[in-house]
Structure formats: structure tokens, C-alpha cells
Short mmCIF file of C-alpha atoms in Angstrom, two decimals:
data_model
loop_
_atom_site.label_atom_id
_atom_site.label_comp_id
_atom_site.label_asym_id
_atom_site.label_seq_id
_atom_site.Cartn_x
_atom_site.Cartn_y
_atom_site.Cartn_z
CA MET A 8 134.06 76.73 114.37
CA LYS A 9 131.90 74.50 116.51
CA LEU A 10 133.72 72.11 118.73
CA ASN A 11 132.02 68.94 120.19
CA ARG A 12 132.77 65.75 121.94
CA ILE A 13 130.68 62.46 121.88
CA SER A 14 131.18 59.34 123.91
CA TYR A 15 129.27 56.38 122.72
CA GLU A 16 127.65 53.87 124.91
CA ASN A 17 129.22 50.59 125.28
CA LEU A 18 132.54 52.06 123.52
CA SER A 19 135.68 53.24 125.48
CA VAL A 20 136.09 55.87 122.65
CA ASN A 21 135.97 59.77 122.85
CA VAL A 22 135.27 61.31 119.55
CA THR A 23 136.13 65.07 119.67
CA TYR A 24 135.51 66.95 116.41
CA SER A 25 135.29 70.37 115.03
CA GLN A 26 132.51 71.35 112.62
CA PHE A 27 132.81 74.22 110.16
CA GLU A 28 129.79 75.48 108.92
CA SER A 29 129.46 77.99 105.95
CA GLU A 30 126.32 79.60 104.40
CA ASN A 31 127.94 79.33 100.89
CA GLY A 32 129.27 75.78 100.94
CA PRO A 33 129.62 72.34 102.44
CA THR A 34 130.13 71.59 106.32
CA GLU A 35 133.63 70.37 106.84
CA TYR A 36 134.58 68.04 110.03
CA HIS A 37 137.75 66.87 111.62
CA ALA A 38 137.70 64.47 114.22
CA ILE A 39 140.09 62.96 116.77
CA LEU A 40 139.04 59.23 118.03
CA GLU A 41 140.92 58.34 121.25
CA LEU A 42 140.42 55.36 123.69
CA SER A 43 139.49 56.11 127.24
CA ASN A 44 140.10 52.45 128.35
CA SER A 45 143.86 51.70 127.36
CA GLY A 46 143.41 48.18 129.15
CA MET A 47 141.65 46.25 126.49
CA GLU A 48 143.10 43.74 124.26
CA ALA A 49 144.90 45.28 121.33
CA TRP A 50 142.57 44.05 118.59
CA MET A 51 139.63 45.35 120.59
CA GLN A 52 141.03 48.84 120.59
CA PHE A 53 141.09 48.84 116.88
CA HIS A 54 137.71 47.57 116.71
CA GLU A 55 136.11 50.22 118.83
CA ILE A 56 137.79 53.01 117.19
CA ASP A 57 136.54 51.77 113.78
CA ASP A 58 133.09 51.17 115.73
CA ALA A 59 132.95 54.63 116.85
CA LEU A 60 133.99 56.03 113.52
CA LYS A 61 130.81 54.25 112.07
CA ARG A 62 128.62 55.45 114.81
CA TRP A 63 130.01 59.09 114.01
CA MET A 64 129.34 58.84 110.37
CA ARG A 65 125.85 57.64 111.04
CA GLU A 66 125.10 60.64 113.20
CA PRO A 67 122.03 62.68 111.70
CA PHE A 68 124.10 65.67 111.33
CA MET A 69 126.55 63.64 109.33
CA SER A 70 123.93 62.44 106.70
CA LYS A 71 125.23 64.44 103.90
CA ALA A 72 128.99 63.84 104.79
CA SER A 73 131.42 61.62 103.17
CA LEU A 74 134.63 60.33 104.77
CA VAL A 75 137.57 61.59 102.88
CA TRP A 76 140.80 61.04 104.72
CA LYS A 77 141.87 59.02 108.13
CA ARG A 78 145.26 58.72 109.67
CA TYR A 79 145.90 55.94 112.12
CA PHE A 80 148.55 56.55 114.76
CA VAL A 81 149.74 53.32 116.30
CA THR A 82 152.23 51.85 118.49
CA ASP A 83 153.37 48.90 116.38
CA ALA A 84 152.72 49.44 112.60
CA ALA A 85 154.15 46.00 111.51
CA ASN A 86 151.98 43.87 114.04
CA GLN A 87 149.00 46.03 113.88
CA LYS A 88 148.43 46.64 110.25
CA ASP A 89 146.01 43.64 109.68
CA TRP A 90 143.56 45.37 112.23
CA ILE A 91 143.03 48.35 109.97
CA LYS A 92 140.38 48.22 107.34
CA GLN A 93 141.38 49.84 103.80
CA LYS A 94 138.58 48.96 101.88
CA GLY A 95 136.62 52.02 101.52
CA ASP A 96 137.30 54.90 99.09
CA GLU A 97 138.63 57.44 101.59
CA ALA A 98 142.55 57.75 101.68
CA VAL A 99 144.13 55.69 104.62
CA SER A 100 147.40 56.49 106.34
CA ILE A 101 149.03 54.35 108.78
CA ILE A 102 151.92 55.59 110.81
CA GLN A 103 153.89 54.47 113.76
CA GLN A 104 153.88 57.38 116.34
CA PRO A 105 152.50 55.93 119.68
CA VAL A 106 149.80 57.63 121.45
CA LEU A 107 150.75 58.93 124.77
CA ASN A 108 147.57 58.16 126.53
CA GLY A 109 148.78 54.64 126.96
CA SER A 110 146.50 53.23 124.13
CA LYS A 111 147.48 51.26 121.28
CA VAL A 112 145.73 53.45 118.56
CA ALA A 113 144.21 56.93 117.98
CA LEU A 114 142.55 58.13 114.63
CA TRP A 115 142.27 61.46 112.70
CA ALA A 116 139.16 61.47 110.40
CA TYR A 117 138.24 64.25 107.95
CA ALA A 118 134.50 64.37 106.48
CA VAL A 119 132.99 66.81 103.90
CA GLU A 120 129.43 67.33 103.00
CA ASP A 121 128.20 67.14 99.25
CA ILE A 122 131.39 65.59 98.15
CA THR A 123 132.23 62.77 95.72
CA VAL A 124 134.96 60.47 97.02
CA GLU A 125 136.75 58.18 94.55
CA LYS A 126 139.64 55.91 94.84
CA GLU A 127 141.72 54.96 91.93
CA GLU A 128 143.39 51.72 91.89
CA ASP A 129 147.02 51.81 93.15
CA GLY A 130 146.44 55.54 93.08
CA PRO A 131 145.34 58.42 95.03
CA THR A 132 141.95 59.20 96.56
CA ILE A 133 140.32 62.15 94.80
CA ALA A 134 137.30 64.19 96.44
CA LEU A 135 135.34 66.15 93.85
CA ARG A 136 133.54 69.28 94.39
CA PRO A 137 132.08 71.12 91.42
CA ASN A 138 135.10 73.64 91.32
CA TYR A 139 137.95 71.61 92.57
CA SER A 140 139.29 68.14 92.84
CA HIS A 141 141.23 67.46 96.21
CA ILE A 142 143.90 64.80 95.62
CA PHE A 143 145.17 62.76 98.55
CA HIS A 144 148.25 60.52 98.24
CA THR A 145 148.89 58.16 101.45
CA GLN A 146 151.59 55.77 102.36
CA LEU A 147 154.05 56.74 99.65
CA HIS A 148 157.10 54.48 100.11
CA GLU A 149 160.01 52.87 98.60
CA PRO A 150 161.38 49.72 100.23
CA ASN A 151 164.93 49.79 98.83
CA GLY A 152 167.96 52.08 99.50
CA ASP A 153 168.82 54.57 102.11
CA SER A 154 166.60 57.87 103.03
CA TYR A 155 168.35 59.75 100.17
CA GLN A 156 167.39 57.06 97.68
CA GLN A 157 163.96 56.27 99.00
CA THR A 158 163.23 60.14 98.93
CA HIS A 159 164.15 60.42 95.28
CA LYS A 160 161.99 57.64 94.38
CA VAL A 161 159.01 58.52 96.50
CA PHE A 162 159.12 62.14 95.20
CA SER A 163 159.47 61.01 91.62
CA SER A 164 156.65 58.67 91.77
CA TYR A 165 154.61 61.39 93.37
CA ILE A 166 155.50 63.97 90.68
CA LYS A 167 154.53 61.54 87.96
CA SER A 168 151.24 60.56 89.67
CA LEU A 169 150.22 64.37 89.96
CA GLU A 170 151.12 64.64 86.35
CA ASP A 171 148.56 61.86 85.42
CA SER A 172 145.95 64.29 87.15
CA GLN A 173 146.83 67.15 85.23
CA CYS A 174 148.86 68.60 88.21
CA THR A 175 152.36 69.64 89.10
CA LEU A 176 154.27 69.52 92.30
CA GLU A 177 155.08 73.38 92.02
CA GLY A 178 151.41 74.63 91.10
CA ASN A 179 149.20 72.07 92.85
CA CYS A 180 150.77 70.35 95.84
CA ILE A 181 149.56 72.13 99.20
CA ARG A 182 150.88 70.01 102.09
CA THR A 183 153.01 67.04 102.68
CA TRP A 184 153.77 64.88 105.61
CA ILE A 185 157.08 63.07 105.66
CA PHE A 186 157.85 60.53 108.10
CA VAL A 187 161.33 59.28 108.63
CA GLN A 188 162.58 56.31 110.59
CA ASN A 189 165.36 57.06 113.17
CA VAL A 190 164.82 60.81 112.20
CA ASP A 191 168.11 61.77 114.33
CA THR A 192 170.25 59.86 111.77
CA GLN A 193 168.21 59.58 108.47
CA TYR A 194 166.76 63.12 108.11
CA GLN A 195 169.52 64.85 106.75
CA ARG A 196 169.87 62.71 103.78
CA MET A 197 165.93 62.91 103.07
CA VAL A 198 166.56 67.04 103.16
CA ILE A 199 169.28 66.76 100.62
CA ALA A 200 167.12 64.55 98.14
CA ARG A 201 164.04 66.77 98.60
CA LYS A 202 165.98 69.92 97.94
CA GLU A 203 167.46 68.39 94.68
CA LEU A 204 164.19 67.27 93.44
CA PHE A 205 162.65 70.66 94.40
CA ASP A 206 165.51 72.54 92.38
CA GLU A 207 164.50 70.43 89.25
CA GLU A 208 160.76 71.31 90.00
CA ARG A 209 161.46 75.16 90.33
CA LEU A 210 160.84 75.14 93.97
CA ASN A 211 163.45 77.54 95.49
CA PRO A 212 163.83 80.73 97.68
CA ASN A 213 162.81 82.77 94.87
CA THR A 214 159.59 80.82 94.13
CA HIS A 215 158.13 78.71 97.07
CA TYR A 216 158.43 75.55 98.92
CA ILE A 217 155.59 73.35 100.16
CA THR A 218 154.17 73.30 103.75
CA SER A 219 155.33 70.11 105.55
CA THR A 220 155.81 68.43 108.35
CA GLY A 221 159.20 66.12 108.72
CA ILE A 222 159.10 63.96 111.79
CA GLU A 223 159.98 60.60 113.14
CA GLY A 224 157.47 57.95 111.99
CA LYS A 225 157.50 54.20 111.04
CA TYR A 226 155.73 52.67 108.13
CA ILE A 227 154.41 49.11 108.40
CA TYR A 228 157.38 47.64 106.48
CA PRO A 229 160.61 48.03 108.74
CA ARG A 230 162.85 48.47 105.51
CA VAL A 231 160.95 51.83 104.73
CA ILE A 232 162.95 54.61 105.93
CA MET A 233 161.16 57.49 104.35
CA THR A 234 157.39 57.51 103.66
CA MET A 235 154.90 60.43 102.68
CA ASP A 236 151.57 61.57 102.57
CA ALA A 237 150.44 64.39 100.50
CA TYR A 238 147.43 66.73 99.63
CA ALA A 239 147.03 68.70 96.19
CA ILE A 240 144.36 70.63 94.58
CA ARG A 241 143.31 70.46 90.93
CA GLY A 242 141.78 73.75 89.92
CA ILE A 243 143.62 75.95 92.13
CA LYS A 244 145.25 79.29 90.86
CA PRO A 245 148.43 80.91 92.11
CA GLU A 246 146.61 83.84 93.12
CA GLN A 247 144.74 81.56 95.44
CA ILE A 248 147.87 80.57 97.52
CA THR A 249 149.41 82.72 100.24
CA PHE A 250 152.54 81.53 101.78
CA LEU A 251 152.94 82.44 105.67
CA LYS A 252 156.44 83.65 106.77
CA GLY A 253 156.04 84.90 110.29
CA TYR A 254 159.26 86.73 109.97
CA THR A 255 158.77 88.64 113.42
CA HIS A 256 159.32 85.15 115.08
CA LEU A 257 160.60 82.58 112.51
CA ASN A 258 163.21 82.68 109.89
CA PRO A 259 163.07 81.36 106.27
CA THR A 260 163.79 77.30 106.49
CA HIS A 261 166.40 77.62 103.69
CA ASP A 262 168.61 79.57 106.18
CA TYR A 263 169.36 76.24 107.99
CA GLY A 264 169.26 74.14 104.91
CA VAL A 265 165.69 72.69 104.90
CA THR A 266 163.13 73.36 102.07
CA PHE A 267 159.39 73.87 103.43
CA GLU A 268 156.96 76.64 103.93
CA ARG A 269 155.98 77.53 107.33
CA GLY A 270 152.33 77.70 106.48
CA THR A 271 150.13 78.17 103.67
CA SER A 272 146.42 79.82 103.40
CA ILE A 273 144.40 78.76 100.62
CA HIS A 274 141.62 81.11 99.47
CA TYR A 275 138.22 79.93 98.09
CA GLY A 276 135.12 82.12 97.63
CA ASP A 277 133.49 80.94 101.02
CA ARG A 278 136.47 80.06 103.19
CA ASP A 279 140.31 80.21 103.69
CA HIS A 280 142.01 76.76 104.65
CA ILE A 281 145.10 77.45 106.52
CA PHE A 282 147.84 74.70 106.97
CA ILE A 283 150.39 75.27 109.61
CA ALA A 284 153.53 73.29 109.15
CA GLY A 285 155.02 71.25 111.96
CA THR A 286 156.25 74.20 114.10
CA ALA A 287 158.75 74.22 117.12
CA SER A 288 160.37 76.68 119.67
CA ILE A 289 162.54 78.39 117.25
CA ASN A 290 163.43 82.33 116.55
CA ASN A 291 163.89 84.35 113.61
CA LYS A 292 167.47 83.54 113.68
CA GLY A 293 166.84 79.88 113.34
CA GLU A 294 168.00 79.06 116.90
CA ILE A 295 166.37 76.97 119.31
CA VAL A 296 164.45 78.83 122.22
CA HIS A 297 164.44 77.68 125.85
CA PRO A 298 166.76 74.72 125.42
CA LEU A 299 165.77 71.57 127.71
CA ASN A 300 162.59 73.40 129.13
CA ILE A 301 159.54 71.70 127.79
CA LYS A 302 156.88 74.19 129.37
CA LYS A 303 158.67 77.23 127.85
CA GLN A 304 159.20 75.39 124.49
CA ILE A 305 155.47 74.70 124.39
CA GLU A 306 154.72 78.26 124.94
CA ARG A 307 157.03 79.62 122.28
CA THR A 308 155.62 77.13 119.69
CA ILE A 309 152.02 78.23 120.62
CA GLU A 310 153.15 82.02 120.22
CA ASN A 311 154.91 81.17 116.49
CA ILE A 312 151.66 79.47 115.66
CA SER A 313 149.55 82.28 116.66
CA ILE A 314 151.94 84.79 114.42
CA LEU A 315 151.47 82.44 111.53
CA LEU A 316 147.49 82.40 111.88
CA GLU A 317 147.60 86.03 112.44
CA GLU A 318 149.26 86.69 109.28
CA ALA A 319 146.50 84.69 107.55
CA GLY A 320 143.95 86.76 109.32
CA SER A 321 143.01 83.81 111.85
CA SER A 322 143.44 82.64 115.18
CA PHE A 323 143.19 79.63 117.28
CA LYS A 324 139.37 80.03 117.32
CA ASP A 325 139.51 78.89 113.78
CA VAL A 326 141.63 75.94 114.51
CA ALA A 327 140.00 72.61 113.55
CA HIS A 328 142.56 70.11 114.89
CA LEU A 329 146.01 69.89 116.45
CA LEU A 330 148.62 67.12 116.21
CA ILE A 331 151.31 67.35 118.97
CA TYR A 332 154.61 65.53 118.80
CA ILE A 333 157.04 65.27 121.73
CA ARG A 334 160.49 63.81 122.03
CA ASP A 335 160.53 62.28 125.60
CA ILE A 336 157.62 60.44 126.84
CA ALA A 337 158.35 61.74 130.22
CA ASP A 338 157.10 65.09 129.16
CA TYR A 339 153.71 63.81 128.10
CA LYS A 340 152.08 65.02 131.47
CA THR A 341 153.25 68.45 131.29
CA VAL A 342 152.09 68.84 127.55
CA GLU A 343 148.94 67.27 128.30
CA GLU A 344 148.00 69.61 131.16
CA TYR A 345 149.07 72.78 129.21
CA THR A 346 147.11 71.78 126.17
CA THR A 347 144.13 70.82 127.95
CA ASN A 348 144.02 73.95 130.06
CA ASN A 349 144.43 76.13 126.97
CA PHE A 350 142.66 74.22 124.22
CA PRO A 351 140.19 72.23 126.08
CA THR A 352 137.63 71.77 123.21
CA ILE A 353 139.88 71.49 120.15
CA PRO A 354 140.41 67.94 118.57
CA LYS A 355 143.86 67.10 119.56
CA VAL A 356 146.32 63.97 120.04
CA ILE A 357 149.63 63.95 121.67
CA LEU A 358 152.21 61.46 119.88
CA LEU A 359 155.83 60.20 120.57
CA ALA A 360 157.65 61.55 117.68
CA PRO A 361 161.17 63.27 117.90
CA VAL A 362 161.45 66.29 115.70
CA CYS A 363 164.25 66.71 113.26
CA ARG A 364 166.55 68.60 115.76
CA PRO A 365 167.04 66.90 119.00
CA GLY A 366 167.02 70.12 120.90
CA TRP A 367 163.41 70.68 119.90
CA LEU A 368 161.45 68.77 122.46
CA ILE A 369 157.91 69.40 120.97
CA GLU A 370 156.44 70.25 117.69
CA ILE A 371 152.98 71.19 116.72
CA GLU A 372 151.01 71.45 113.47
CA CYS A 373 147.36 72.24 112.79
CA MET A 374 144.83 73.33 110.14
CA ALA A 375 142.43 76.26 110.54
CA ILE A 376 139.11 77.13 108.46
CA LYS A 377 138.05 80.71 108.26
CA GLU A 378 134.77 81.86 106.78
CA VAL A 379 135.47 84.72 104.24
CA ARG A 380 134.05 86.22 101.13
CA ASN A 381 136.43 86.20 98.07
CA PRO A 382 134.29 87.02 95.31
CA GLN A 383 136.95 86.75 92.80
CA PHE A 384 137.59 83.12 93.58
CA LYS A 385 135.13 79.99 93.14
CA ASP A 386 133.94 78.51 96.49
CA PHE A 387 135.28 75.55 97.97
#
């Protein structure tokens, strides 16, 4: 994994990106774009982020790459949505999770070489490789009802869309991100609805769940309590999927009433994709470790992620990006110093987004990419 940083002349934007290269397949890029000058007018901040993205995509080393995915982290989604361009074929996600460097917006972008990206009308973005179709749904939402009703409708709609793509929730969905407005009060009803739907789709402790992040987040419409992004792969086989447990440090999530996997490793012929769910300071009894101590909670969270990566035959040297969520804005400096000192070159962003349990002060998710040779599987 190569880790790089670019700052463009006349733009107050830093582009930090990872570059995974393989002898047998396309190069993948993950980038975090953040502003270095938060004093600009709001509209200009969005303009500079998009300008920096265009310049990055025009770099000579990106000549064979296509943009697949971008997620905007914003401070005021309802008022800022009109500054975000959604006219391309790439998947676009907008979520109100304030960036804690003081700016109005940050961007996570994903690009891949030698890939065809198609956007279905009112449907998902599909990124096509010779052996697999990568299906990205973003901003799935329902404006009516409480979090329980909205979750039922969102998942039902998603399951139907997967069926239209000859996929199933059980066999093809790899990753979800569920954003819940007022997570302290609305999360539990979402959990109940998700479990009911999972039971119907044969997702249970005896089969498997889906790697997920469930976190505070607000969509562009205030009435939407729950919104979801999701990633599925058409063409994947069950033997290519390994679910990560980390039982020395973590317990099964169903022990405390939720239904998601801690992590998932996807095995291709030329690489493994390792998706780590939102992970917090927890032990293998489901207890919060180091209550009220942000520094210790960071350390335990990183330790837990390391255990999951190790189970997948990986480590932080393979991590392509970090998304870091904290509950208390006053903890930003501590978290920023720790992550900069320990992971100075990994693309990362620190966001204000309370976790589903008030006692968890921090949650971190990541993705890693590891070069391997699995001759029994088709290349990425």
C-alpha cells in the first residue's frame, strides 16, 4: 500500500490517498479530501473540494482510473445539499457528520482502474469488472414513520433492488452504513426492525450477518430518521467470504441484541478486501472498556481493530482509510494527536457522530486491501 499526500496550488485542500497496486489486477485508490482553510465562505469550501477532486482525477497516474464512490461529510445537510454535484455515474452519499477540523465539508472518494461505472436511473451505481459487478446503493431513505417503520421500508426496498440485480441480501450484500438521527433515542427501534428483516432473509446467529456501521448521522431531509448506504457484489461465491470474529477481544454482537458482523474479508484471486465494522472500546463480554477515558478508549479500539485485521492475515500497513467518529467535540484534540502520531499517512477524517451506546466515546471503521494469490478464485 502506497500512501501519498497532495496539496494543490491556489486551493486550500489536502488530498491524502492510498494506492493499492497489484501485478494481476487494477490499482485502487481511496482518498480523503479536507480543507486546510476553514475561514472561506461555505459555498467556496464545497467548490474547492470538488475542484481538488477533479485535479486529482486528472493526475497522470490516475489516467486509467474511474471514480466509483464519494461520500460528503457536511455540517448542515439540509442547507448545503445544493452545493454538491450528483450528475456523474459514481455513487454519491451525503451525510451530516460535522468534520472536526472546523471546515464545512470533507470528502471520501474511491476510484479504480480499468472499471466501467454505470448509474441506473433511480437505482444503484454498478461498477463492472470482467468477473464481478460491484453494486453501490446510497442515500436509501423513507420520509414517513418512526425509525422502526423507516428501517423496514428501506431494507425492503433494498432487498427488492438486489433481486432486480439477481442478488440477495444473504448472499451478496457485503457492507452497510446505517445513519440514525438522534441515535441515543432512535437506534433501538432500528435494531428491532433490522433483526426482524434479517430473520426473514435467513440472517441469524447460525448463518451470518452483515458488516455494518450504525452511527449518528442526518440526511438532507429532516423528516428522515434513518438512511443507509450499502455495497454488494454480484458474482461472489460463499467460499470467497470470511466473517471476522475477534473472540479474544470481542463478543458476538447478538449477545447484546444487535445483528452485524465485526468484519468481513472478501477473497479474490489477486487480493483480499477487508471491511472492518464500526469498532469501539469493548471486551469479549460486551462491556465498555475504560469508561469516560477517551485516550484509553482509543487505544482499546485500535487494539480491537488490530485483532480483526490479524485474523484476516492483515495489519494496519494494509489499511486504505480510517473513518473516526467521536461523541464529544471536546475530545477532538486528543483524538487528532493520537491518530496523527500513530497513523500519520493513512487517509483519515475525524467526525462528530455519537455511537449507539453513550458510554462509547469513539468508534473507528476502516478498509484494508492485501495482495494475495488465491488461484481458486477469479481476480478482482
